[in-house]
Coordinates of C-alpha atoms and ligand atoms in Angstrom, one line a residue:
X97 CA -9.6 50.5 -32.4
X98 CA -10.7 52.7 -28.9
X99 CA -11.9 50.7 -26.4
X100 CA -14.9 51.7 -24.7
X101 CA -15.7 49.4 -22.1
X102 CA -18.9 50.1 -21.2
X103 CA -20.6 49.3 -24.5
X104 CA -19.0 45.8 -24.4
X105 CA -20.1 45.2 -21.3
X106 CA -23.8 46.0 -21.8
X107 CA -23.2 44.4 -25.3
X108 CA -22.1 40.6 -23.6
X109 CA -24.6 41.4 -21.0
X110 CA -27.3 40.8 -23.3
X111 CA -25.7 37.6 -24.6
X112 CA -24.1 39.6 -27.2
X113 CA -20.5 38.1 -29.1
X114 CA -17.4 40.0 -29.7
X115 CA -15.5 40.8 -32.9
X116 CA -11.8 39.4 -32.9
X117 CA -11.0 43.1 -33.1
X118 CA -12.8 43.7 -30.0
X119 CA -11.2 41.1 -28.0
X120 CA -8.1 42.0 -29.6
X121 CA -8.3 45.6 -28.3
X122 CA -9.8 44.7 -24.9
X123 CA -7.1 42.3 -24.3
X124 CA -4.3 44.8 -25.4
X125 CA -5.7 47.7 -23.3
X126 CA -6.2 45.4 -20.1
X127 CA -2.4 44.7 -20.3
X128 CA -1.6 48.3 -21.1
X129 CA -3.4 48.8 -17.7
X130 CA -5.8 51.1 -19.3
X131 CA -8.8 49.4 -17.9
X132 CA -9.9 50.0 -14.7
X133 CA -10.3 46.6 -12.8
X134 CA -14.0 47.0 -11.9
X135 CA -14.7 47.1 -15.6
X136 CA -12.9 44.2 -16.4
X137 CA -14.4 42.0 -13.6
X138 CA -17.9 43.0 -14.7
X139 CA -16.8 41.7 -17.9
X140 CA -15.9 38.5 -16.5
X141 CA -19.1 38.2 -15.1
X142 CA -20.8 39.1 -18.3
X143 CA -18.8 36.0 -19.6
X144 CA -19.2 34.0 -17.0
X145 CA -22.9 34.0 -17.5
X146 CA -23.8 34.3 -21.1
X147 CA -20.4 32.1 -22.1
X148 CA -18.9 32.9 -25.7
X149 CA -18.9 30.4 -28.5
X150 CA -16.7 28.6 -29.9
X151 CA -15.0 30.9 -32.6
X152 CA -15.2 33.6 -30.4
X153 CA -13.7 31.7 -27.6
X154 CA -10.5 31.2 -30.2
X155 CA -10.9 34.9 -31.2
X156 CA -9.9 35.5 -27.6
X157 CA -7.4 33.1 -27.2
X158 CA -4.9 34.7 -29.7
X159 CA -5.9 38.1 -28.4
X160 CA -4.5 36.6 -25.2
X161 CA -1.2 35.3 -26.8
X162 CA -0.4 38.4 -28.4
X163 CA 0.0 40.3 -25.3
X164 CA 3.1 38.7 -25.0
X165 CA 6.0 36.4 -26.4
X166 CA 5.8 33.2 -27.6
X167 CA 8.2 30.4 -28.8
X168 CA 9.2 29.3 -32.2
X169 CA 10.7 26.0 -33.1
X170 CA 11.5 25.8 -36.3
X171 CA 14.9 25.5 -36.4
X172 CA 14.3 22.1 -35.1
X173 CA 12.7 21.0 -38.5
X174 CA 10.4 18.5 -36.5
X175 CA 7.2 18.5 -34.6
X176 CA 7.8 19.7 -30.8
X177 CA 4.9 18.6 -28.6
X178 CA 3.7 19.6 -25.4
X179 CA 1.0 18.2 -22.3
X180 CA -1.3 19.8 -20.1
X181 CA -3.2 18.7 -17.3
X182 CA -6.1 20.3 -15.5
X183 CA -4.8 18.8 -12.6
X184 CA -5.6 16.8 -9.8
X185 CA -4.4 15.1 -6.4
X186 CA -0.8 12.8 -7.2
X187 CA -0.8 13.6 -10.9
X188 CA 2.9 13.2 -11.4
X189 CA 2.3 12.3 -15.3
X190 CA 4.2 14.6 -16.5
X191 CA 7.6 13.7 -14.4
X192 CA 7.0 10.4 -16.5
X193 CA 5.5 11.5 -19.5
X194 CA 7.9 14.3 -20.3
X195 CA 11.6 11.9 -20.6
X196 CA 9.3 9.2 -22.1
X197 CA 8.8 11.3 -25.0
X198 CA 12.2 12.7 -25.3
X199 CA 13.5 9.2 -25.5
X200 CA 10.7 8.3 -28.3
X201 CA 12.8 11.4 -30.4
X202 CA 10.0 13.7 -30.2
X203 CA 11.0 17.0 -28.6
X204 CA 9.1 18.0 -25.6
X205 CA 8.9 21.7 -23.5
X206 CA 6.8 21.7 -21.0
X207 CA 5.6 24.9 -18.3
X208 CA 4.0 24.1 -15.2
X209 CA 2.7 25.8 -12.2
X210 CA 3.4 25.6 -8.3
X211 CA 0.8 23.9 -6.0
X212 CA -1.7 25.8 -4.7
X213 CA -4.9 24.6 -2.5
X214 CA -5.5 20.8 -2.4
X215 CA -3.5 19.9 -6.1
X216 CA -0.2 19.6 -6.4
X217 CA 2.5 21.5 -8.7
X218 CA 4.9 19.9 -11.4
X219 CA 7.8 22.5 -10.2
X220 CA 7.4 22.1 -6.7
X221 CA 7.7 18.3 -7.7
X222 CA 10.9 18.7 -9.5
X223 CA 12.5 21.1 -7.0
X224 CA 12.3 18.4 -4.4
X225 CA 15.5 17.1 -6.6
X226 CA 18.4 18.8 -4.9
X227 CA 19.4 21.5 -7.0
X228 CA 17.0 21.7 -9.7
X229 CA 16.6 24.7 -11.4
X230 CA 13.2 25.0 -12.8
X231 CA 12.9 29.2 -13.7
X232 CA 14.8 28.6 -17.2
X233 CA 14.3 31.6 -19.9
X234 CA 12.3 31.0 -23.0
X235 CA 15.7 30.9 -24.5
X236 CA 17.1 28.9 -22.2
X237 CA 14.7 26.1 -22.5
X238 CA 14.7 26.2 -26.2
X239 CA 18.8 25.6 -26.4
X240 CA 18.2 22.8 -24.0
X241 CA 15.2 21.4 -26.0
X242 CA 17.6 22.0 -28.9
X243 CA 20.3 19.9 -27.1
X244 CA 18.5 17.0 -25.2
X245 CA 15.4 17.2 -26.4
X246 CA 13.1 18.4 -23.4
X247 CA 12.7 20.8 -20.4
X248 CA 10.5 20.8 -17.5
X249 CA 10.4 24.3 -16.4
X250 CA 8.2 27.5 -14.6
X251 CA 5.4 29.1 -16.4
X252 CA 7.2 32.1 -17.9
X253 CA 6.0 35.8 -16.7
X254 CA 6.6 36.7 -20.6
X255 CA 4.7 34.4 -22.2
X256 CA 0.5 35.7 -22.0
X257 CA 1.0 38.5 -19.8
X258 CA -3.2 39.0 -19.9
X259 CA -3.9 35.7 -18.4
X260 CA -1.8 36.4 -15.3
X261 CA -3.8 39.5 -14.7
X262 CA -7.1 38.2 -15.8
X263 CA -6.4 35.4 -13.7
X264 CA -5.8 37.4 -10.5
X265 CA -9.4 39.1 -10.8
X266 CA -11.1 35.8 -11.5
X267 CA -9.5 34.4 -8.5
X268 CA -11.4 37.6 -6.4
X269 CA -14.9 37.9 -8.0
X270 CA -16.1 34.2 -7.9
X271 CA -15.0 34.2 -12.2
X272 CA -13.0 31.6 -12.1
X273 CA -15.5 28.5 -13.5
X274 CA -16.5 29.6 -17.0
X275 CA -15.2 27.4 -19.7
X276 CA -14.8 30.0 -22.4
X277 CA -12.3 31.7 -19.2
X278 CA -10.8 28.8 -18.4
X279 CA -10.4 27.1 -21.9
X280 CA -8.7 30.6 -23.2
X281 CA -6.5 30.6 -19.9
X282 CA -5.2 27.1 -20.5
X283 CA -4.8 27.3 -24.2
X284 CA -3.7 30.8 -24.5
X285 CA -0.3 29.4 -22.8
X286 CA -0.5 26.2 -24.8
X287 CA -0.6 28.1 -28.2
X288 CA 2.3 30.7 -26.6
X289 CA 4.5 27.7 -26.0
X290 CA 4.6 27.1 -29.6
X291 CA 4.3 23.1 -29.9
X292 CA 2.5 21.7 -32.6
X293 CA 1.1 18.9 -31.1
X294 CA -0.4 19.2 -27.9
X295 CA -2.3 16.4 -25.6
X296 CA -4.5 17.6 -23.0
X297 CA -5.1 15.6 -19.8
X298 CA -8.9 16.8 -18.6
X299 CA -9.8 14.7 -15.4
X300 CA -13.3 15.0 -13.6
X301 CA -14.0 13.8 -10.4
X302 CA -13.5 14.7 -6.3
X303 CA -9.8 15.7 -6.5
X304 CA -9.5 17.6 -9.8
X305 CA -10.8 20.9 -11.2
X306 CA -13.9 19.9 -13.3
X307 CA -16.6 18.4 -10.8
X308 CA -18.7 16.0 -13.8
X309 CA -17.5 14.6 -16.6
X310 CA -20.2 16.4 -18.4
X311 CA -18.1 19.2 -17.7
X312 CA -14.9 17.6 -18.5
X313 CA -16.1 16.6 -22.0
X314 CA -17.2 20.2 -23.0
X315 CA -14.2 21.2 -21.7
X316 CA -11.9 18.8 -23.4
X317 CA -13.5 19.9 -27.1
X318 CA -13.8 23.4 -26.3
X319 CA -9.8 23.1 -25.5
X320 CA -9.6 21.2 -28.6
X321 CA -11.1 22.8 -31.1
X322 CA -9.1 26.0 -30.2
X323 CA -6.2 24.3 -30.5
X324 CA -6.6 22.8 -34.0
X325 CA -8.3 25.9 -34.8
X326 CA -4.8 27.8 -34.3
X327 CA -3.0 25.5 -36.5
X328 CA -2.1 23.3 -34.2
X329 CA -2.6 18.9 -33.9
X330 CA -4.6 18.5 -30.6
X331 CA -6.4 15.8 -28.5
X332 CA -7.5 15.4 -24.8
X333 CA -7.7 12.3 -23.0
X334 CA -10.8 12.9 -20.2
X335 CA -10.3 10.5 -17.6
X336 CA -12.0 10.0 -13.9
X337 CA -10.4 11.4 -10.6
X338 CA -12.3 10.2 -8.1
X339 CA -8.8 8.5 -5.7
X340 CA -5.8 10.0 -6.4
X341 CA -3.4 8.8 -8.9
X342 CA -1.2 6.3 -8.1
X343 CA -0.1 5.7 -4.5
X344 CA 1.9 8.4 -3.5
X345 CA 0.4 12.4 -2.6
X346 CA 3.3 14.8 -1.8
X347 CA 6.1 16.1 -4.0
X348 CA 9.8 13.9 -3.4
X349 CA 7.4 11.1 -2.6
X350 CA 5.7 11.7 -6.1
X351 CA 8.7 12.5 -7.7
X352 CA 9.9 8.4 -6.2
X353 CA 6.8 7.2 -7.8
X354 CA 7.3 8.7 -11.3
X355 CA 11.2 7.0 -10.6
X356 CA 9.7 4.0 -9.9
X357 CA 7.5 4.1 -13.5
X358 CA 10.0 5.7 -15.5
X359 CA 11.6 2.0 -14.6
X360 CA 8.9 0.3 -16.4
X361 CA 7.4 -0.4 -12.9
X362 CA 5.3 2.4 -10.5
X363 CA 1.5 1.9 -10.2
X364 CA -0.6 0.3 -13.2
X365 CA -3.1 3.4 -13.7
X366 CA -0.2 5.8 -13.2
X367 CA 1.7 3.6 -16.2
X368 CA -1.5 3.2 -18.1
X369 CA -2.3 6.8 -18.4
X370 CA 1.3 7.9 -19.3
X371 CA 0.9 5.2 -22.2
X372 CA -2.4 6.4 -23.3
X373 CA -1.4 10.3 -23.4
X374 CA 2.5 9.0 -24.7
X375 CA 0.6 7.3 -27.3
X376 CA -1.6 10.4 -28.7
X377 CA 1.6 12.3 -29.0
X378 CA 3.0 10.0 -30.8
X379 CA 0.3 9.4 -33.0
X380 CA -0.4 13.4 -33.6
X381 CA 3.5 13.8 -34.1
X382 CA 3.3 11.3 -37.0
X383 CA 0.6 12.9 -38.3
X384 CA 2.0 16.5 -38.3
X385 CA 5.3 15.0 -39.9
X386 CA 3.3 13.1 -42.4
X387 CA 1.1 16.4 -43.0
X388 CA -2.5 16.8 -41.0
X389 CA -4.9 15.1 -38.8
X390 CA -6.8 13.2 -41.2
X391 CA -3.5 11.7 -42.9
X392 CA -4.3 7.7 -42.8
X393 CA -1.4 5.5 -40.5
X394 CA 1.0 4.2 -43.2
X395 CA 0.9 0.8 -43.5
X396 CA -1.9 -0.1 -41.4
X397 CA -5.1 0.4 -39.3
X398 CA -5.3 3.1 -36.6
X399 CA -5.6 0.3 -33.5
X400 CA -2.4 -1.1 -35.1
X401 CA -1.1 2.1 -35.3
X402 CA -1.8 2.9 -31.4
X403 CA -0.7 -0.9 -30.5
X404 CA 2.8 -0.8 -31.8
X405 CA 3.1 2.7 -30.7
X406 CA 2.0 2.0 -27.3
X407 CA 4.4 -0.7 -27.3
X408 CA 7.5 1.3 -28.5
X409 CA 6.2 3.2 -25.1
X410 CA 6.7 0.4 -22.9
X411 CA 9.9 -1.2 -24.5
X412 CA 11.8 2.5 -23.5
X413 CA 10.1 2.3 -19.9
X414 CA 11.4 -1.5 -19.7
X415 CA 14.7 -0.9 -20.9
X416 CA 15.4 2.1 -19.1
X417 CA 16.0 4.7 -22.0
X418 CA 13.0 7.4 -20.6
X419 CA 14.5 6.8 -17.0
X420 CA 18.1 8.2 -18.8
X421 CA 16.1 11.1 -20.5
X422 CA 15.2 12.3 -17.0
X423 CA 18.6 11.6 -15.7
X424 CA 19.7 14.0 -18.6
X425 CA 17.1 16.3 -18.0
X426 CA 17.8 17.0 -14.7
X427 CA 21.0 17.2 -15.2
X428 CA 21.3 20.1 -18.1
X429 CA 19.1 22.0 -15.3
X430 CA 21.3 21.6 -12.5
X431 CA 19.9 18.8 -10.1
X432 CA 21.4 15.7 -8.8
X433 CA 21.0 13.0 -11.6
X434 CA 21.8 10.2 -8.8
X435 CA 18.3 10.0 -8.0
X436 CA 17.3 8.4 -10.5
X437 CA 19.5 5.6 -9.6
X438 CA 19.6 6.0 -6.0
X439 CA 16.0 7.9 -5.1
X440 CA 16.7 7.7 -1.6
X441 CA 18.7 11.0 -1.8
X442 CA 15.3 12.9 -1.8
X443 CA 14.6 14.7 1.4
X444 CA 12.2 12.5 3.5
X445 CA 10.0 13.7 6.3
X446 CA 11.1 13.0 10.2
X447 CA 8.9 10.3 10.8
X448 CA 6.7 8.0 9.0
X449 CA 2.6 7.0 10.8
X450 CA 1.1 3.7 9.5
X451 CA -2.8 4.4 9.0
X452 CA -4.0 0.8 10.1
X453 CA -7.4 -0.5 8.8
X454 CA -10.4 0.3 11.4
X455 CA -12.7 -2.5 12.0
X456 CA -13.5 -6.1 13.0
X457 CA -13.5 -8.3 10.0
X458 CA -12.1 -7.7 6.4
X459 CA -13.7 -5.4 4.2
X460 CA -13.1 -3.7 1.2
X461 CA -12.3 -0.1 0.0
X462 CA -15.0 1.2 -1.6
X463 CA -13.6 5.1 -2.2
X464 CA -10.7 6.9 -1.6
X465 CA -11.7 10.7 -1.6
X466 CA -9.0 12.0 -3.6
X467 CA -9.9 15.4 -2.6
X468 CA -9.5 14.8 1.6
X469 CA -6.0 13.2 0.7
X470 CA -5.2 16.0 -1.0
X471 CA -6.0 18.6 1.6
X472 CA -4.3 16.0 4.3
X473 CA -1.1 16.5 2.3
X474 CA -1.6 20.0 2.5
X475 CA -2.2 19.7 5.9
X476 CA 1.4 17.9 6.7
X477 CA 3.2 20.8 4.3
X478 CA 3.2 19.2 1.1
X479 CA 0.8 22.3 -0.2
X480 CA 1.0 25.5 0.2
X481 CA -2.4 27.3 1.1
X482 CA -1.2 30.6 0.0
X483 CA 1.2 32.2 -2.9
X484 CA 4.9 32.1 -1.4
X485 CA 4.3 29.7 1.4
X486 CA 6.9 27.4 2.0
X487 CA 6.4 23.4 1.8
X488 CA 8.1 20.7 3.5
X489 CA 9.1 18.8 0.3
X490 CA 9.5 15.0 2.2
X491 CA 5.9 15.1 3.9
X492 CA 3.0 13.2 2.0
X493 CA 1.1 10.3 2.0
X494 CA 1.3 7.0 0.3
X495 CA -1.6 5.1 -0.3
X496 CA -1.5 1.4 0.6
X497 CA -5.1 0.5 -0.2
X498 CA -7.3 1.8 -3.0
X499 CA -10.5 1.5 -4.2
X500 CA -11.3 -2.8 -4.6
X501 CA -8.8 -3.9 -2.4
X502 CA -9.4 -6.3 0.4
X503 CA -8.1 -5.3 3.8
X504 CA -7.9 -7.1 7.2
X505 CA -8.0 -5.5 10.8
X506 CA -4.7 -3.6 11.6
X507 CA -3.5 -3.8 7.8
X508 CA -1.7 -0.6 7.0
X509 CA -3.8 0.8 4.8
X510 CA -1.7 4.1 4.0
X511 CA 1.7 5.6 5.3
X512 CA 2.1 9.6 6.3
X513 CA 5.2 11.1 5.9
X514 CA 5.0 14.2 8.8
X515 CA 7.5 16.1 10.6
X516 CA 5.6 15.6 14.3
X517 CA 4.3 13.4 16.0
X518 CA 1.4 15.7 16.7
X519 CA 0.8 17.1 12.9
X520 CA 1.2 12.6 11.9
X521 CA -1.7 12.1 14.4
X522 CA -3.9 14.9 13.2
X523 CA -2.7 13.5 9.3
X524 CA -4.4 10.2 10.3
X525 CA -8.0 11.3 12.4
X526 CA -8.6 13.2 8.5
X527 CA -7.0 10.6 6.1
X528 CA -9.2 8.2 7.4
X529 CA -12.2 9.9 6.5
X530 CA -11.4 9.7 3.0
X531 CA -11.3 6.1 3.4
X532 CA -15.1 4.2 2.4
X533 CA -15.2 0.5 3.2
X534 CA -17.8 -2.5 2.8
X535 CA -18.0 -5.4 3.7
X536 CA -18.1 -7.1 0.7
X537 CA -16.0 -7.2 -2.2
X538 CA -16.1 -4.2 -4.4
X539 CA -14.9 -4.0 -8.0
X540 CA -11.8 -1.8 -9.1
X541 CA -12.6 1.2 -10.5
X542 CA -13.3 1.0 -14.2
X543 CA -10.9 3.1 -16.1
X544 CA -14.2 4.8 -19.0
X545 CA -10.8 7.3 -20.1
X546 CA -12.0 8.7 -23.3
X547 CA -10.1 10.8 -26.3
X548 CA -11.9 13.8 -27.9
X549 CA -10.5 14.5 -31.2
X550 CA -10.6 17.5 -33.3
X551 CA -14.2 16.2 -35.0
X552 CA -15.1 16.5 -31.4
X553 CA -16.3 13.1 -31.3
X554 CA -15.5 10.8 -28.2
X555 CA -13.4 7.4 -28.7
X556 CA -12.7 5.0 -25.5
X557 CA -9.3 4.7 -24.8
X558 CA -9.2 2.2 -21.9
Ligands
URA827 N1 -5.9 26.5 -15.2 C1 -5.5 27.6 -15.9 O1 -4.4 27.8 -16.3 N2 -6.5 28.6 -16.1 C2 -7.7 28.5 -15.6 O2 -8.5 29.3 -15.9 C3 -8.1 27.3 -14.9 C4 -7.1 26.3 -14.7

């Protein structure tokens, strides 16, 4: 089919849909680099306001992920799975989720992204690990999936070629937050990756992507029903963001952290949500062996189901087996496996500022702005403002204090890992005002995490 742009412009303009065919052709064009940018950006705009629904939104996905390669696992005869997560400030899930999964015998690749702005990146993370080599081939990862049954590894170039350039011009004409856009872009690279089970992580809140968790849900089924529209078993988990997750903000300090839980100890909400996504995977994985969605748990009810899975979970967390999947992992992609064991290797920062508590009496935290300690990090290094920029891997901060805790006068309520003196002292005038304290108690923050499955209806989790 010709493309002419103009008519599809005026035609979404109007609130108009597209034929797969049309999308198909648009997206193949755009990567030919037949379209003039300015078209495509009004496009986007077009989009942006008068959305696309759902079908048309998976139309546009596979036109997306036929622009490019994408990987194939059937020579490993089972269901491979995969995890996103819309991210947010200390999400080190995945450096915990990832080996977890491995060790449960379910086969696991997973592409992530560099940090960029206030949110951290899952590559930058693992590259903190001293000679870890994250920018793998897609055949490269699929002989190591192959062999040790997971990879962690750089968003390949090859895979979706039109969401790196549709990206780029949402990024410059205020396009970016339209959930049929952003839904395709995640997804698109999902469905590319070729798992057939794949868990999203949708988090709402100060530090993550999605503001509301109106905005969140919509997301999450949007994202779902694409993916079980393209064949494959999916499921998000939307869960709050509001303080960041876990204690520790900053890449070798996060990469400790998800250490520390792949011990079967680390932070309890860090732990809980690993279990909670490790346990959909397992469940869809089951599923998919057994042959669909719908197929009933085999001997028993679906709580049971979730409980004993769940447990399995937390019996290779206790005994060590995920922390040996990582040690493997990092190992068939060239880093120092001794950190596992000995996480002190990772490079530190030059000095370390205790934030002390403000105040006269005891009060209690009542927020933790995940977004301020995210841009603090950022701040001390631990982000990079800008594609390219270099971070200083050791520098972070570790929370001491979160929301419900009681604190007394000159309690350390958070530690910052800085290079100066002067950049530490800065750290601490801003990290404080992400801090909110009362002075009376104030109850932990209650985890309302939710699963939206591929009927689109909403099930609490937690
Ligand atoms: N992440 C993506 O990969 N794409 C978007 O559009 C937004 C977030």
């Amino acid at each position: 089919m010709t493309l002419s742009m103009v008519p599809l412009i005026e035609h979404k303009k109007r609130g108009g849909r597209h034929s797969e065919d049309e999308l198909t052709a648009l997206c193949r064009a755009l990567v030919a680099g037949s379209i003039p940018d300015f078209q495509i950006a009004a496009w986007l705009m077009a989009v942006c306001w008068r959305g696309m629904d759902a079908e048309e939104t998976l139309a546009f996905t596979r036109a997306m992920v036929a622009t490019g390669d994408t990987l194939e696992w059937s020579r490993l005869g089972r269901a491979v799975a995969d995890k996103h997560s819309t991210g947010g400030v200390g999400d080190k899930t995945s450096l915990v989720l990832v080996p977890l999964i491995a060790a449960a015998g379910i086969p696991l690749a997973k592409m992530s992204g560099r940090s960029l702005g206030h949110t951290g990146g899952t590559i930058d993370k693992l590259e903190s690990i001293s000679g870890f080599h994250a920018e793998l081939s897609p055949q490269e990862t699929q002989s190591q999936v192959e062999r040790i049954g997971c990879a962690m590894v750089a968003q390949s170039g090859a895979l979706v070629p039109a969401d790196k350039l549709l990206y780029a011009l949402r990024d410059v004409t205020g396009t970016v937050d339209s959930l049929p856009l952003i839904a395709a872009s995640i997804m698109s690279k999902k469905l590319a990756a070729g798992a057939h089970v794949i868990v999203l992580d949708v988090k709402y809140g100060s530090g993550a992507f999605m503001q509301s968790r109106a905005e969140a849900l919509s997301l999450a089924r949007l994202m779902v029903s694409i993916g079980e529209g393209a064949g494959r078993r999916t499921r998000a988990v939307v869960s709050e963001m509001e303080e960041p997750l876990g204690r520790a903000v900053g890449n070798a300090l996060e990469v400790r952290e998800a250490i520390d839980t792949l011990h079967g100890a680390g932070p309890d909400d860090l732990r809980e949500l690993t279990l909670a996504l490790g346990t959909e995977i397992l469940v869809l994985a089951g599923r998919a062996a057994r042959g669909g969605p719908d197929s009933p748990a085999p001997h028993h009810g679906r709580d049971e189901e979730r409980a004993e899975l769940r447990a399995r979970l937390v019996h290779l967390l206790d005994t060590g087996a995920a922390a040996a999947a990582f040690e493997r992992m990092i190992e068939a992609q060239g880093g120092d496996p001794g950190v596992v064991a000995h996480p002190e290797r990772l490079p530190s920062a030059e000095l370390v500022h205790p934030l002390r508590s403000p105040g006269r009496g005891s009060a209690w935290v009542a927020a933790v702005d995940a977004r301020k300690v995210g841009e603090t990090a950022l701040d001390l290094g631990a982000g990079r403002r800008s594609k390219g920029e270099t971070l200083h891997l050791g520098t972070g901060i570790v929370l001491h204090k979160k929301t419900g805790d009681e604190t007394a006068p000159g309690d350390t309520i958070a530690t910052i890992h800085a290079r100066t003196e002067a950049e530490a002292m800065t750290a601490a005038e801003r990290l404080l005002q992400a801090f909110t304290f009362r002075d009376e108690p104030v109850p932990a923050p209650h985890r309302d995490w939710q699963t939206i499955a591929a009927s689109g209806e909403g099930s609490p989790v937690a």
